[in-house]
Amino acid sequence: MTNRRPEPPAPATASPSGSSAGKPRKPRSSRTGRATMADVAERAGVSAITVSRAFKRPELVAPDLRTRILEVAQGMGYVPNQAASALASARSMTVAVLIPSMTNTVFVETLAGIHDVLHPRGYQLLIGVSHYSPVEEERLLRAYLQFQPDGILLTGNDHTAATQTYLAALRSPTVHMMELLDDPDRYSVGCSQFEGGHLMTRHLLERGYRRIGFAAVQLDPRTLARLDGYRQALREAGLYDPRRVLQVPEPSSLSLGAAMLDRIVDGEVDCDAMFFCNDDLAQGALYQCQRRGVRVPERLAIAGFNDLAASAWTTPALTTVATPRYEIGRESAAMLLELMEGRKPKSRRLDLGLRFVGREST
């Protein structure tokens, strides 16, 4: 009997839709084996352009449809290829954001404002923390420029010469946050730190205090601008005394505020009111006053700056100056978005102002 090789199976008959009879067609994949945009589009029953818009311009896609596309993409393990997209569109869809601190509530709220504007437009944030060091800011900027961000958000104007050179050579638009710049060639959104220092000191003078001290820490440009406003108000009243200024380069904290309060109560600084450069310090000082039996404001008035959430609930409630942190982030991002889209903002310098908050501690 002659042995015969088995017949090879007949090829499956393709259905009109292009899938094998009785079996759904497997999705195409890239050379890496990962699902592609075309795979997601086929599975979701939409065009690849619609999938692209669902990720990059979600406001252009109906919410129900976008939800379906995202669910399909998640089920297939699809992740957009930002590198390929950047090559195709000459846009990276990233924004570099450099801030001094992630532990300071001020900058966390600023980031929230930035996120709420840029994230719905498909931008990802490259967040760098400089720890108040211009040298570290330079290093971060140099690293992030390799990703070719579409825009840059910087805190303040305390930059190294190299950072200034990078910024001058960039085609990507840049917006400075927190401090207001007088340079007609640069964009900035913030409030006047000088005016804030002057405003609080004038309040203390109007309340009848004459030996007003100032506690400064970290000594970054914004703190020093508040100190300048304090000095100016006291000089106008003929009451400025440099011996009432405490300057410590350490980072701000509640414990540092308590330690500075001890220096005042122990006689190192002769004052009847103390203006702390931020609420962290002032809150620490108030807690230490309770521990040491120092009556506020009868023995010592205490004021802060920024109006953090807890300041309304200290005992006594803290007098302070409210800064628009979230609004600065939101408006800076909105200004940058205009620039990235080729539009010219109405103003290069947007002053969002400050608000005095009078409470029980003064």
CSV table of C-alpha atoms in Angstrom, one decimal, residues 107-243:
chain,number,residue,atom,x,y,z
A,107,PHE,CA,3.5,75.5,43.6
A,108,VAL,CA,1.3,72.5,43.9
A,109,GLU,CA,-1.7,74.8,43.3
A,110,THR,CA,0.1,76.5,40.4
A,111,LEU,CA,0.6,73.1,38.8
A,112,ALA,CA,-3.1,72.3,39.2
A,113,GLY,CA,-4.0,75.4,37.2
A,114,ILE,CA,-1.5,74.5,34.5
A,115,HIS,CA,-2.8,71.0,34.3
A,116,ASP,CA,-6.4,72.1,34.0
A,117,VAL,CA,-5.7,74.1,30.9
A,118,LEU,CA,-3.1,72.0,29.1
A,119,HIS,CA,-4.3,68.4,29.8
A,120,PRO,CA,-7.6,68.7,28.0
A,121,ARG,CA,-5.7,69.9,25.0
A,122,GLY,CA,-3.6,66.8,24.9
A,123,TYR,CA,-0.4,68.2,26.4
A,124,GLN,CA,1.8,66.3,28.8
A,125,LEU,CA,3.8,68.1,31.4
A,126,LEU,CA,7.5,67.6,32.0
A,127,ILE,CA,7.8,68.8,35.6
A,128,GLY,CA,11.2,69.6,37.0
A,129,VAL,CA,12.0,70.8,40.6
A,130,SER,CA,14.9,73.1,40.9
A,131,HIS,CA,15.0,73.3,44.8
A,132,TYR,CA,15.4,77.1,44.4
A,133,SER,CA,18.8,76.6,42.7
A,134,PRO,CA,19.4,78.5,39.4
A,135,VAL,CA,22.1,75.9,38.6
A,136,GLU,CA,19.7,73.0,39.0
A,137,GLU,CA,17.1,74.8,36.9
A,138,GLU,CA,19.7,75.2,34.1
A,139,ARG,CA,20.5,71.4,34.3
A,140,LEU,CA,16.8,70.6,34.1
A,141,LEU,CA,16.2,72.9,31.2
A,142,ARG,CA,19.1,71.5,29.3
A,143,ALA,CA,17.8,67.9,29.8
A,144,TYR,CA,14.2,68.8,28.9
A,145,LEU,CA,15.2,70.6,25.7
A,146,GLN,CA,16.2,67.2,24.3
A,147,PHE,CA,12.5,66.3,24.3
A,148,GLN,CA,11.8,69.4,22.1
A,149,PRO,CA,8.9,70.7,24.3
A,150,ASP,CA,6.4,72.9,22.4
A,151,GLY,CA,6.5,75.4,25.3
A,152,ILE,CA,8.2,76.2,28.6
A,153,LEU,CA,6.8,77.6,31.9
A,154,LEU,CA,9.4,78.9,34.3
A,155,THR,CA,9.1,80.2,37.8
A,156,GLY,CA,10.5,83.7,38.4
A,157,ASN,CA,13.5,85.3,36.7
A,158,ASP,CA,16.4,84.1,38.7
A,159,HIS,CA,18.3,82.3,35.9
A,160,THR,CA,21.9,81.5,35.1
A,161,ALA,CA,23.7,83.1,32.1
A,162,ALA,CA,23.5,79.8,30.3
A,163,THR,CA,19.7,79.5,30.9
A,164,GLN,CA,19.3,83.0,29.6
A,165,THR,CA,21.2,82.0,26.5
A,166,TYR,CA,19.1,78.8,26.0
A,167,LEU,CA,15.9,80.9,26.3
A,168,ALA,CA,17.1,83.5,23.8
A,169,ALA,CA,17.9,80.8,21.2
A,170,LEU,CA,14.7,78.9,21.6
A,171,ARG,CA,11.9,78.8,19.1
A,172,SER,CA,9.5,77.4,21.6
A,173,PRO,CA,7.6,80.1,23.5
A,174,THR,CA,8.3,80.7,27.2
A,175,VAL,CA,6.1,82.2,29.9
A,176,HIS,CA,7.5,83.3,33.3
A,177,MET,CA,5.3,82.6,36.3
A,178,MET,CA,4.9,84.3,39.7
A,179,GLU,CA,7.1,87.4,39.1
A,180,LEU,CA,6.2,90.2,36.7
A,181,LEU,CA,8.8,91.2,34.2
A,182,ASP,CA,9.3,94.6,32.7
A,183,ASP,CA,11.2,93.2,29.7
A,184,PRO,CA,9.1,93.9,26.6
A,185,ASP,CA,10.5,90.8,24.9
A,186,ARG,CA,9.3,88.3,27.5
A,187,TYR,CA,6.0,87.0,28.8
A,188,SER,CA,5.0,86.9,32.4
A,189,VAL,CA,2.0,86.2,34.7
A,190,GLY,CA,2.0,86.8,38.4
A,191,CYS,CA,1.6,89.5,41.0
A,192,SER,CA,3.8,92.1,42.6
A,193,GLN,CA,5.7,90.6,45.6
A,194,PHE,CA,6.9,94.0,46.4
A,195,GLU,CA,3.4,95.4,46.7
A,196,GLY,CA,2.5,92.4,48.9
A,197,GLY,CA,5.2,93.2,51.3
A,198,HIS,CA,4.3,96.9,51.3
A,199,LEU,CA,0.6,96.2,51.7
A,200,MET,CA,1.0,94.1,54.8
A,201,THR,CA,3.5,96.5,56.5
A,202,ARG,CA,1.1,99.4,55.9
A,203,HIS,CA,-1.6,97.4,57.5
A,204,LEU,CA,0.5,96.8,60.6
A,205,LEU,CA,1.4,100.5,60.8
A,206,GLU,CA,-2.3,101.4,60.5
A,207,ARG,CA,-3.0,99.1,63.4
A,208,GLY,CA,-0.6,101.1,65.6
A,209,TYR,CA,2.4,98.8,65.6
A,210,ARG,CA,5.8,100.7,65.4
A,211,ARG,CA,8.4,98.0,66.0
A,212,ILE,CA,7.7,95.8,63.1
A,213,GLY,CA,10.0,92.9,62.3
A,214,PHE,CA,10.4,90.8,59.1
A,215,ALA,CA,11.3,87.1,59.1
A,216,ALA,CA,12.8,85.9,55.7
A,217,VAL,CA,13.8,82.4,54.8
A,218,GLN,CA,15.0,80.6,51.7
A,219,LEU,CA,15.9,84.1,50.4
A,220,ASP,CA,14.6,83.5,46.9
A,221,PRO,CA,13.8,86.5,44.7
A,222,ARG,CA,10.1,86.6,45.7
A,223,THR,CA,10.9,86.6,49.4
A,224,LEU,CA,13.5,89.4,48.9
A,225,ALA,CA,11.0,91.4,46.9
A,226,ARG,CA,8.5,91.2,49.9
A,227,LEU,CA,11.3,92.3,52.1
A,228,ASP,CA,11.9,95.3,49.9
A,229,GLY,CA,8.3,96.2,50.1
A,230,TYR,CA,8.4,96.0,53.9
A,231,ARG,CA,11.5,98.2,54.0
A,232,GLN,CA,9.9,100.8,51.8
A,233,ALA,CA,6.8,101.1,53.9
A,234,LEU,CA,8.8,101.5,57.1
A,235,ARG,CA,11.1,104.0,55.5
A,236,GLU,CA,8.1,106.1,54.4
A,237,ALA,CA,7.0,106.1,58.0
A,238,GLY,CA,10.5,106.8,59.3
A,239,LEU,CA,10.6,103.5,61.3
A,240,TYR,CA,12.9,101.1,59.5
A,241,ASP,CA,15.4,99.4,61.7
A,242,PRO,CA,17.6,96.7,60.0
A,243,ARG,CA,18.1,95.0,63.4
